[in-house]
Coordinates of C-alpha atoms in Angstrom, one line a residue:
M139 CA -8.1 11.3 -6.5
R140 CA -10.8 8.5 -7.4
H141 CA -13.4 7.9 -9.5
S142 CA -17.3 8.8 -11.8
H143 CA -20.9 7.7 -11.6
P144 CA -20.3 4.3 -10.2
S145 CA -22.9 1.6 -10.4
P146 CA -23.3 -1.3 -8.0
G147 CA -21.9 -4.0 -10.2
H148 CA -20.4 -6.5 -7.8
G149 CA -18.3 -9.3 -9.1
P150 CA -19.3 -12.9 -8.9
S151 CA -19.8 -14.5 -5.5
R152 CA -16.4 -15.6 -4.6
R153 CA -13.8 -15.0 -2.0
R154 CA -12.1 -11.6 -2.4
F155 CA -8.3 -11.7 -2.8
L156 CA -5.7 -9.2 -2.0
G157 CA -4.1 -6.1 -3.3
L158 CA -4.1 -2.4 -3.3
T159 CA -6.4 -0.5 -1.0
G160 CA -9.7 0.4 -2.6
A161 CA -8.5 3.9 -1.8
A162 CA -6.6 4.4 -5.0
A163 CA -9.5 3.0 -7.0
A164 CA -11.5 5.8 -5.8
L165 CA -9.2 8.3 -7.3
V166 CA -11.4 8.1 -10.5
A167 CA -14.3 9.5 -8.7
G168 CA -12.6 12.4 -7.0
S169 CA -12.4 16.0 -7.6
G170 CA -12.5 17.1 -11.2
L171 CA -15.5 15.2 -12.5
L172 CA -17.8 18.1 -12.5
S173 CA -15.3 20.5 -13.9
A174 CA -14.4 18.3 -16.8
C175 CA -15.6 19.3 -20.2
A176 CA -17.1 16.8 -22.7
P177 CA -18.1 17.6 -26.2
K178 CA -21.2 19.8 -26.3
G179 CA -24.6 18.9 -27.7
P180 CA -25.8 15.7 -29.3
R181 CA -24.0 14.2 -32.3
P182 CA -24.6 11.3 -34.5
G183 CA -22.8 8.1 -33.4
S184 CA -23.3 4.9 -31.6
S185 CA -26.8 3.8 -30.5
G186 CA -25.4 2.0 -27.5
S187 CA -25.2 -1.7 -26.7
A188 CA -25.8 -4.1 -23.8
A189 CA -24.8 -7.6 -22.9
N190 CA -25.4 -9.8 -19.9
L191 CA -22.0 -10.3 -18.3
D192 CA -22.5 -14.1 -18.4
K193 CA -22.4 -13.9 -22.3
L194 CA -18.9 -12.4 -22.2
D195 CA -17.2 -15.4 -20.6
A196 CA -15.5 -16.5 -23.8
L197 CA -13.8 -13.1 -24.2
V198 CA -12.1 -12.8 -20.8
P199 CA -9.4 -14.7 -18.9
D200 CA -9.9 -17.8 -16.8
Y201 CA -10.0 -16.9 -13.1
I202 CA -7.1 -18.3 -11.2
P203 CA -7.1 -17.0 -7.6
F204 CA -3.9 -15.9 -5.8
L205 CA -3.6 -15.4 -2.1
A206 CA -0.5 -13.7 -0.7
V207 CA -1.4 -13.2 3.0
E208 CA -4.5 -13.6 5.1
P209 CA -6.3 -10.3 6.1
D210 CA -6.5 -9.2 9.7
I211 CA -9.9 -7.7 9.3
P212 CA -12.3 -9.5 6.9
G213 CA -14.4 -7.3 4.6
T214 CA -18.2 -7.6 4.9
H215 CA -20.9 -6.7 2.4
G216 CA -18.2 -6.8 -0.3
A217 CA -16.0 -4.3 1.5
P218 CA -12.2 -4.8 1.1
P219 CA -10.3 -6.7 3.7
G220 CA -7.9 -4.9 6.1
F221 CA -4.3 -5.5 7.1
T222 CA -3.1 -4.0 10.3
S223 CA 0.5 -4.7 9.7
Y224 CA 2.9 -5.6 6.8
P225 CA 4.0 -9.2 6.6
T226 CA 7.5 -9.9 7.7
E227 CA 7.9 -12.4 4.9
L228 CA 6.9 -11.2 1.4
V229 CA 5.7 -13.6 -1.3
Q230 CA 7.6 -13.6 -4.6
A231 CA 4.7 -13.5 -7.1
V232 CA 6.5 -13.2 -10.4
D233 CA 9.3 -15.4 -11.6
G234 CA 12.3 -13.7 -13.2
T235 CA 12.4 -10.3 -15.0
P236 CA 9.2 -9.7 -17.0
G237 CA 10.6 -7.3 -19.6
K238 CA 12.9 -7.8 -22.5
G239 CA 14.6 -4.5 -22.7
G240 CA 11.8 -2.5 -24.4
S241 CA 11.0 1.1 -23.9
Y242 CA 7.4 2.4 -23.7
K243 CA 5.5 5.6 -23.0
A244 CA 2.6 5.4 -20.6
M245 CA -0.1 8.0 -20.1
A246 CA -2.1 8.1 -16.8
P247 CA -3.7 10.8 -14.7
L248 CA -2.0 12.0 -11.5
W249 CA -3.6 13.9 -8.7
G250 CA -0.8 16.0 -7.1
P251 CA 2.6 17.4 -8.1
I252 CA 4.3 15.6 -11.0
P253 CA 7.6 14.1 -9.8
P254 CA 11.0 14.4 -11.7
G255 CA 10.9 12.5 -15.0
L256 CA 12.8 9.7 -16.5
G257 CA 16.6 10.2 -16.2
E258 CA 16.1 12.4 -13.1
N259 CA 14.3 10.0 -10.9
S260 CA 16.0 7.1 -9.2
F261 CA 12.6 5.5 -8.2
Y262 CA 11.9 5.1 -11.9
D263 CA 15.4 3.7 -12.5
F264 CA 15.0 1.2 -9.7
V265 CA 11.5 -0.1 -10.7
N266 CA 12.4 -0.2 -14.4
S267 CA 15.5 -2.3 -13.6
K268 CA 13.2 -4.8 -11.8
L269 CA 10.8 -4.8 -14.8
G270 CA 13.6 -5.2 -17.4
T271 CA 11.7 -2.5 -19.4
T272 CA 11.8 1.2 -19.5
I273 CA 8.4 2.9 -18.7
D274 CA 8.4 6.6 -19.4
F275 CA 5.3 8.2 -17.8
Q276 CA 3.4 11.1 -19.4
F277 CA 1.2 12.2 -16.5
Q278 CA -1.9 14.3 -17.1
D279 CA -3.7 16.5 -14.5
G280 CA -6.3 14.1 -13.0
N281 CA -8.6 17.1 -12.5
T282 CA -8.9 17.7 -16.2
I283 CA -8.2 14.3 -17.6
I284 CA -11.4 14.2 -19.7
D285 CA -10.2 17.2 -21.7
K286 CA -7.0 15.4 -22.5
M287 CA -8.7 12.1 -23.2
N288 CA -11.3 13.6 -25.6
A289 CA -8.5 15.2 -27.5
V290 CA -6.3 12.1 -27.6
I291 CA -9.1 9.8 -28.7
A292 CA -10.4 12.3 -31.3
A293 CA -6.9 12.7 -32.8
G294 CA -6.1 9.0 -32.5
D295 CA -2.8 10.1 -30.8
V296 CA -2.4 7.4 -28.2
V297 CA 0.9 6.3 -26.5
D298 CA 2.0 2.7 -25.9
I299 CA 0.1 2.3 -22.6
T300 CA -2.9 4.4 -21.8
M301 CA -4.9 4.3 -18.5
I302 CA -8.4 5.9 -18.8
P303 CA -10.8 6.1 -15.8
D304 CA -14.1 4.4 -16.4
W305 CA -16.1 7.6 -15.8
A306 CA -14.0 9.3 -18.5
I307 CA -14.7 6.5 -20.9
N308 CA -18.4 7.1 -20.2
L309 CA -18.0 10.7 -21.2
I310 CA -16.2 10.1 -24.5
P311 CA -18.8 9.7 -27.3
D312 CA -18.3 6.7 -29.6
F313 CA -15.5 5.2 -27.5
N314 CA -17.0 1.8 -28.3
E315 CA -16.1 2.5 -32.0
A316 CA -12.8 4.2 -31.3
A317 CA -11.3 1.4 -29.1
P318 CA -10.9 -1.1 -32.0
Q319 CA -9.2 1.6 -34.1
L320 CA -6.7 2.7 -31.5
F321 CA -6.0 -0.2 -29.1
E322 CA -4.8 -3.7 -29.4
D323 CA -7.3 -6.5 -29.3
L324 CA -6.2 -8.5 -26.2
T325 CA -8.6 -11.4 -26.6
P326 CA -6.1 -13.7 -28.3
Y327 CA -3.5 -12.9 -25.6
L328 CA -5.7 -13.2 -22.5
A329 CA -9.0 -15.0 -23.1
G330 CA -9.6 -18.3 -21.4
S331 CA -6.4 -20.2 -20.7
A332 CA -4.3 -17.8 -22.8
V333 CA -3.9 -15.8 -19.6
E334 CA -1.8 -18.5 -17.9
P335 CA 1.6 -16.7 -18.5
Y336 CA 0.2 -13.7 -16.6
P337 CA -1.0 -15.2 -13.2
M338 CA -1.5 -11.9 -11.5
L339 CA -3.8 -10.7 -14.2
A340 CA -5.6 -14.1 -14.0
S341 CA -6.3 -13.4 -10.3
L342 CA -8.5 -10.3 -11.1
P343 CA -12.2 -10.9 -10.8
T344 CA -14.0 -12.1 -14.0
N345 CA -16.6 -9.4 -14.0
A346 CA -14.0 -6.7 -13.8
W347 CA -12.4 -8.0 -17.0
K348 CA -15.8 -7.8 -18.7
W349 CA -15.7 -4.0 -18.2
G350 CA -12.8 -4.0 -20.6
V351 CA -14.9 -5.4 -23.5
F352 CA -15.8 -3.0 -26.3
S353 CA -17.3 -4.0 -29.6
D354 CA -17.4 -7.6 -28.6
R355 CA -13.6 -7.9 -28.0
L356 CA -11.4 -7.5 -25.0
Y357 CA -9.3 -4.3 -25.1
G358 CA -8.8 -3.1 -21.5
V359 CA -7.0 -4.5 -18.4
P360 CA -9.2 -3.6 -15.5
W361 CA -8.9 -2.1 -12.1
P362 CA -11.2 -4.1 -9.8
T363 CA -13.3 -1.8 -7.5
D364 CA -14.9 -1.9 -4.1
P365 CA -18.6 -1.5 -3.6
L366 CA -18.2 2.3 -3.0
S367 CA -15.8 4.9 -4.1
E368 CA -16.3 8.3 -2.4
W369 CA -17.9 10.1 0.5
I370 CA -17.2 13.2 2.6
F371 CA -14.0 13.5 4.6
Y372 CA -13.5 15.7 7.7
R373 CA -10.5 17.0 9.4
K374 CA -10.6 14.9 12.5
D375 CA -7.7 16.8 14.2
L376 CA -9.7 20.1 13.9
F377 CA -12.9 18.4 15.0
D378 CA -11.2 17.1 18.1
K379 CA -9.6 20.4 18.8
H380 CA -12.9 22.4 18.6
G381 CA -15.3 19.8 19.9
W382 CA -17.4 19.7 16.8
G383 CA -19.9 16.8 16.5
L384 CA -20.6 14.7 13.4
P385 CA -23.9 15.1 11.5
T386 CA -26.6 12.5 11.2
T387 CA -29.0 14.5 9.0
A388 CA -28.8 17.1 6.3
E389 CA -29.9 19.8 8.6
E390 CA -27.3 18.9 11.2
L391 CA -24.7 19.1 8.4
F392 CA -25.8 22.6 7.5
E393 CA -25.8 23.7 11.1
L394 CA -22.4 22.2 11.5
G395 CA -21.2 24.2 8.5
E396 CA -22.4 27.4 10.1
E397 CA -20.6 26.5 13.3
I398 CA -17.3 25.7 11.5
N399 CA -17.4 28.6 9.0
D400 CA -15.0 31.4 10.0
P401 CA -13.9 33.4 6.9
R402 CA -12.2 36.1 9.0
N403 CA -9.7 33.4 10.0
N404 CA -9.5 31.9 6.5
R405 CA -11.6 28.8 7.3
W406 CA -14.6 27.7 5.5
A407 CA -16.8 24.7 6.3
F408 CA -17.0 22.9 2.9
G409 CA -15.6 22.2 -0.4
D410 CA -18.1 21.1 -3.1
F411 CA -19.9 17.9 -2.1
Y412 CA -22.7 17.8 -4.8
R413 CA -22.2 14.1 -5.7
V414 CA -22.4 13.0 -2.0
A415 CA -25.4 15.3 -1.5
R416 CA -27.2 13.3 -4.1
Q417 CA -26.6 10.2 -2.0
I418 CA -27.5 11.9 1.2
F419 CA -30.9 12.7 -0.3
R420 CA -31.2 9.2 -1.8
A421 CA -31.2 10.3 -5.5
P422 CA -30.3 7.3 -7.7
R423 CA -26.9 7.2 -9.2
E424 CA -28.4 7.1 -12.7
W425 CA -31.6 5.3 -13.3
R426 CA -34.4 4.0 -11.0
Y427 CA -37.0 1.5 -12.1
E428 CA -40.3 2.1 -10.3
D429 CA -44.0 1.5 -11.1
G430 CA -43.0 0.0 -14.5
K431 CA -41.0 3.1 -15.5
L432 CA -37.4 4.2 -15.8
V433 CA -36.8 7.5 -14.0
H434 CA -33.4 9.3 -14.3
R435 CA -31.9 11.0 -11.3
Y436 CA -32.6 14.4 -12.8
E437 CA -36.3 13.6 -12.8
T438 CA -36.6 12.6 -9.1
P439 CA -37.7 14.7 -6.2
E440 CA -34.7 13.5 -4.3
F441 CA -32.4 15.1 -6.9
E442 CA -34.3 18.4 -6.7
E443 CA -34.0 18.4 -2.9
A444 CA -30.2 17.7 -3.2
V445 CA -29.8 20.6 -5.6
A446 CA -31.8 22.9 -3.5
F447 CA -29.8 21.9 -0.4
M448 CA -26.5 22.5 -2.1
R449 CA -27.7 25.9 -3.4
R450 CA -28.6 26.8 0.2
V451 CA -25.1 25.8 1.3
Y452 CA -23.5 28.0 -1.4
D453 CA -25.8 30.9 -0.7
A454 CA -24.9 30.8 3.0
G455 CA -21.2 31.2 2.1
L456 CA -20.2 27.9 3.6
V457 CA -18.2 26.8 0.6
H458 CA -14.7 28.2 0.0
P459 CA -15.1 31.2 -2.4
D460 CA -12.5 29.9 -4.8
I461 CA -14.5 26.7 -5.3
A462 CA -17.7 28.7 -5.5
A463 CA -16.2 30.9 -8.2
G464 CA -15.1 27.9 -10.2
T465 CA -11.6 29.2 -10.6
G466 CA -10.0 25.7 -10.6
A467 CA -9.2 25.8 -6.9
N468 CA -7.6 22.6 -5.6
S469 CA -9.9 21.3 -3.0
K470 CA -7.3 18.8 -1.7
E471 CA -4.8 21.5 -0.9
L472 CA -7.5 23.6 0.7
F473 CA -8.6 20.7 2.8
N474 CA -5.0 19.7 3.7
S475 CA -4.3 23.2 4.8
G476 CA -7.4 23.5 6.9
K477 CA -9.0 26.2 4.8
I478 CA -11.9 23.8 4.3
V479 CA -12.8 21.3 6.9
I480 CA -15.3 18.9 5.1
T481 CA -15.0 17.9 1.4
Q482 CA -16.0 15.0 -0.9
D483 CA -13.3 12.9 -2.4
G484 CA -12.3 9.5 -3.4
F485 CA -10.9 7.2 -0.8
G486 CA -7.4 7.4 -2.2
A487 CA -7.3 11.0 -1.0
W488 CA -6.7 9.6 2.6
T489 CA -3.4 8.0 2.0
E490 CA -2.4 10.7 -0.5
A491 CA -2.8 13.3 2.2
Y492 CA -1.1 11.3 4.9
Q493 CA 1.9 10.7 2.7
A494 CA 2.2 14.4 1.9
I495 CA 1.3 16.0 5.2
L496 CA 2.3 13.7 8.1
P497 CA 6.1 14.3 7.6
Q498 CA 5.5 18.0 8.2
N499 CA 2.5 17.8 10.5
P500 CA 2.4 14.5 12.5
D501 CA -0.8 15.7 14.2
F502 CA -2.8 15.9 10.9
R503 CA -5.8 13.5 10.9
M504 CA -8.7 13.0 8.5
D505 CA -11.5 10.5 8.5
L506 CA -14.8 9.7 6.8
V507 CA -18.0 11.0 8.1
P508 CA -20.2 8.0 9.1
V509 CA -22.8 7.5 6.3
F510 CA -26.3 9.0 6.9
A511 CA -29.4 10.0 5.0
H512 CA -30.8 13.5 4.9
D513 CA -33.7 12.6 7.3
G514 CA -31.7 10.3 9.6
G515 CA -33.2 7.2 8.0
T516 CA -31.5 4.4 6.1
P517 CA -28.8 5.6 3.8
S518 CA -28.7 4.8 0.1
L519 CA -25.2 5.0 -1.5
H520 CA -24.1 4.8 -5.1
G521 CA -22.2 1.7 -5.9
N522 CA -19.4 1.0 -8.3
D523 CA -19.1 -0.8 -11.6
P524 CA -16.9 -4.0 -11.4
S525 CA -13.9 -2.0 -12.8
S526 CA -13.1 1.7 -12.3
Q527 CA -10.5 2.2 -15.0
S528 CA -9.0 0.3 -17.9
V529 CA -5.4 0.1 -19.3
F530 CA -5.0 -0.1 -23.0
I531 CA -2.1 -1.1 -25.3
K532 CA -1.6 0.8 -28.5
K533 CA -2.7 -1.0 -31.6
G534 CA -0.1 -2.3 -34.1
L535 CA 3.0 -2.7 -31.8
G536 CA 3.4 -6.3 -32.8
E537 CA 3.1 -9.5 -30.7
E538 CA 6.6 -9.2 -29.1
K539 CA 5.9 -5.8 -27.7
V540 CA 2.4 -6.6 -26.7
T541 CA 3.5 -9.6 -24.7
E542 CA 6.2 -7.6 -23.0
I543 CA 3.8 -4.9 -22.0
L544 CA 1.4 -7.5 -20.6
A545 CA 4.2 -9.0 -18.6
V546 CA 4.9 -5.6 -17.1
L547 CA 1.2 -5.1 -16.3
N548 CA 1.2 -8.6 -14.7
Y549 CA 4.1 -7.5 -12.4
C550 CA 2.2 -4.3 -11.5
A551 CA -0.9 -6.4 -10.6
A552 CA 0.9 -8.2 -7.8
P553 CA -1.1 -7.6 -4.6
F554 CA -0.3 -6.6 -1.1
G555 CA 2.0 -9.0 0.6
T556 CA 4.3 -9.5 -2.4
V557 CA 7.8 -8.4 -3.2
E558 CA 6.6 -6.8 -6.4
Y559 CA 4.0 -4.7 -4.6
M560 CA 6.6 -3.2 -2.4
V561 CA 8.8 -2.4 -5.4
Y562 CA 6.3 -0.6 -7.6
R563 CA 4.6 1.2 -4.7
Y564 CA 7.6 2.2 -2.6
G565 CA 10.8 1.7 -4.5
E566 CA 14.1 0.5 -2.9
E567 CA 14.3 -0.1 0.8
G568 CA 17.0 2.1 2.4
R569 CA 16.8 4.6 -0.4
H570 CA 13.2 5.4 -1.1
Y571 CA 11.7 4.1 2.1
E572 CA 12.7 2.7 5.5
L573 CA 10.7 0.2 7.7
N574 CA 9.5 1.8 10.9
D575 CA 9.4 0.0 14.3
D576 CA 6.2 -1.7 13.3
G577 CA 7.7 -3.0 10.0
A578 CA 5.7 -0.6 7.8
P579 CA 7.3 1.4 5.0
E580 CA 7.9 5.2 5.4
L581 CA 9.1 7.2 2.5
T582 CA 12.5 8.9 2.9
E583 CA 13.0 12.5 1.9
L584 CA 14.1 11.2 -1.6
G585 CA 11.1 9.0 -1.7
Q586 CA 8.8 11.9 -0.9
K587 CA 10.3 13.7 -3.9
E588 CA 10.4 10.9 -6.5
V589 CA 7.9 8.1 -5.7
S590 CA 4.6 8.3 -7.6
N591 CA 1.6 6.1 -8.3
G592 CA 2.6 5.7 -12.0
Y593 CA 3.2 1.9 -11.9
L594 CA 0.2 1.5 -9.6
F595 CA -2.0 3.1 -12.3
I596 CA -0.9 0.9 -15.2
S597 CA -2.5 -2.2 -13.8
G598 CA -5.3 -3.2 -11.5
R599 CA -5.1 -5.5 -8.5
N600 CA -7.5 -7.0 -6.0
N601 CA -8.3 -4.4 -3.4
A602 CA -7.3 -4.3 0.3
I603 CA -6.9 -1.7 3.0
A604 CA -3.3 -2.1 3.9
E605 CA -1.3 1.1 4.6
S606 CA -0.7 0.4 8.3
E607 CA 2.1 2.9 8.3
Y608 CA -0.5 5.6 8.7
P609 CA -2.0 6.1 12.2
D610 CA -5.4 4.6 12.7
Y611 CA -6.0 4.4 9.0
V612 CA -6.6 0.7 8.5
E613 CA -8.9 0.4 11.6
S614 CA -10.9 3.5 10.8
F615 CA -11.3 2.8 7.1
T616 CA -12.3 -0.9 7.5
A617 CA -14.8 0.0 10.2
W618 CA -16.4 2.7 8.0
F619 CA -16.4 0.5 4.9
N620 CA -17.9 -2.6 6.7
E621 CA -20.7 -0.4 8.0
A622 CA -21.3 1.6 4.8
A623 CA -21.2 -1.2 2.2
Q624 CA -24.5 -2.7 3.3
Y625 CA -26.3 0.5 2.1
T626 CA -25.4 0.2 -1.6
E627 CA -28.5 1.1 -3.6
E628 CA -30.2 -1.5 -5.9
N629 CA -29.2 -1.3 -9.5
P630 CA -31.8 -2.3 -12.1
F631 CA -29.0 -3.1 -14.5
E632 CA -26.9 -5.2 -12.2
G633 CA -24.8 -7.7 -14.2
I634 CA -25.3 -6.0 -17.6
R635 CA -22.4 -4.4 -19.4
I636 CA -23.9 -1.3 -21.1
Q637 CA -22.1 1.0 -23.6
R638 CA -24.1 4.2 -23.6
P639 CA -25.6 5.8 -26.7
S640 CA -23.5 8.7 -28.0
A641 CA -26.3 11.3 -27.8
Y642 CA -26.8 10.4 -24.1
V643 CA -23.1 10.7 -23.4
S644 CA -22.9 14.1 -25.2
A645 CA -25.9 15.5 -23.3
E646 CA -24.6 14.6 -19.8
Q647 CA -21.7 17.1 -19.3
P648 CA -23.5 20.2 -20.6
T649 CA -26.4 19.3 -18.3
E650 CA -24.0 19.0 -15.3
D651 CA -22.4 22.3 -16.2
K652 CA -25.8 24.0 -16.1
I653 CA -26.6 22.3 -12.7
T654 CA -23.3 23.5 -11.4
D655 CA -24.3 27.1 -12.4
I656 CA -27.5 26.6 -10.4
L657 CA -25.6 25.3 -7.3
R658 CA -23.2 28.2 -7.4
G659 CA -25.7 31.0 -8.0
R660 CA -25.2 31.7 -11.6
R661 CA -28.6 30.4 -12.5
E662 CA -31.8 30.3 -10.6
V663 CA -33.0 27.1 -8.9
S664 CA -36.3 27.5 -10.8
E665 CA -34.4 26.9 -14.1
L666 CA -33.7 23.3 -13.1
S667 CA -36.9 22.0 -14.7
E668 CA -36.0 23.6 -18.1
V669 CA -32.4 22.2 -17.8
V670 CA -33.9 18.7 -17.3
A671 CA -36.3 19.3 -20.2
Q672 CA -33.4 20.2 -22.4
W673 CA -31.5 17.1 -21.3
R674 CA -34.5 15.0 -22.3
R675 CA -34.6 16.6 -25.8
D676 CA -30.9 16.3 -26.3
G677 CA -30.7 12.6 -25.6
G678 CA -32.3 11.8 -22.3
D679 CA -35.6 10.5 -23.6
A680 CA -33.9 8.5 -26.3
A681 CA -31.6 7.0 -23.7
R682 CA -34.6 6.1 -21.6
D683 CA -36.0 4.1 -24.6
F684 CA -32.6 2.4 -25.0
Y685 CA -32.3 1.5 -21.3
G686 CA -35.9 0.3 -21.2
D687 CA -35.3 -2.0 -24.1
V688 CA -32.2 -3.3 -22.2
L689 CA -34.4 -4.1 -19.2
A690 CA -37.0 -5.8 -21.4
E691 CA -34.4 -7.8 -23.3
H692 CA -33.0 -9.1 -20.0
G693 CA -36.4 -9.9 -18.5
R694 CA -36.4 -7.1 -16.0
A695 CA -39.3 -5.0 -17.2

């Protein structure tokens, strides 16, 4: 699922409130980022912009906290809180029916099979009846969402409601200029006290809202993020069966891969884990400021080590051949079937897999590998921006329709512990889900077929780890997160909202494509220096100047 080149932009220092597990947020950083295609080569366009988040206060909603239920496991270091059970009494967060009978199309990515559509799906019928509005989803393959979004933005062909992951926005040249042409300016509807008719939206963190500001106006409804969004998962049931140990260094990871790998029995050690490898070797997410200079990850020795390590993994045949060949193999399906045993993914993959697999295989278990650095020392993990995706409303619909859509988004922002959350996440009790002996929802056979994350994706909510219906999930995930979150790397641009120069955006994906060729043996490792040099010529050096000016302007250089 999740999910991205996140940066450690934590929200203001305030108590975290409740909502969806940070899992789903991580969907934007999951599989598909490296295979996505952005426009090739530099092009004229925006020169970029930057603003201290404090200067955007007048453009975003007042913060009005909302607490549904107290967590069982508090989050530390900014990690999300955990709930080991569902409350017996749910809170009604939204008064009345939000919609007024309108009908709207909504575009969002989906990782996994697309469920039956409107008119053939009782889950949609039920939720739409509660909304008082018909939402007709047009799902796009989450693995190739950037292809679709580039085409949609270039053609100006947006639907009424559009969710775009933040990492995809970063790969769309001139998005800062496109947003005012395509999407409704939400500043008059939501800024300051204007947000009061939408209390669930008002409960979202202030800094997350600032990530929806483009060209000095508010356009996007945010999805608040956790400090981290992805790492490497392992098949815990298979590890327990075979007695494999967990790695604490890069060399142990490689040796573990050799032990696991068994192609004759259709089992490979790894899917691709290039983004996590960069963290294992402590390469920065994007920029590092050291000795008075800005250094991009491509230019660091840590990045070179990560590339060399990944090439070694590929050369040893430890990655599934379909992934190595770049044939569009679905790493989630390979992992769920046991054909690969360790893979990188966003945290939402955990509950996605459990929902799909446990009804057929109740012994299936997965977990996150404890964080480590290549040399066994202190880890350094890539943090998130305050928001991981934005939801936009089509420009020109008129005030009546815009306010109706905002009321729907407000309903879908209701957090864990509310009646609304159970409706848009699970549907109708007794039809789409039943409560088990512990009071947790379990999808029925019909729910397995029809329930999707569509309504989840058209609004953000404060994060929580809450799916106690899955064995050991809440305890394992909260323990991992509370340990890992303390290792988020320092970000020289913390608290600054940057919209990247077009040439820099355009140069990134072609460079990543070439690096992927190196990882998978289609180019030599020795070519990395020329790939980086080309990146500098195509926009990297100009971007360094831009980012350096940002640091100087904000008194950090």
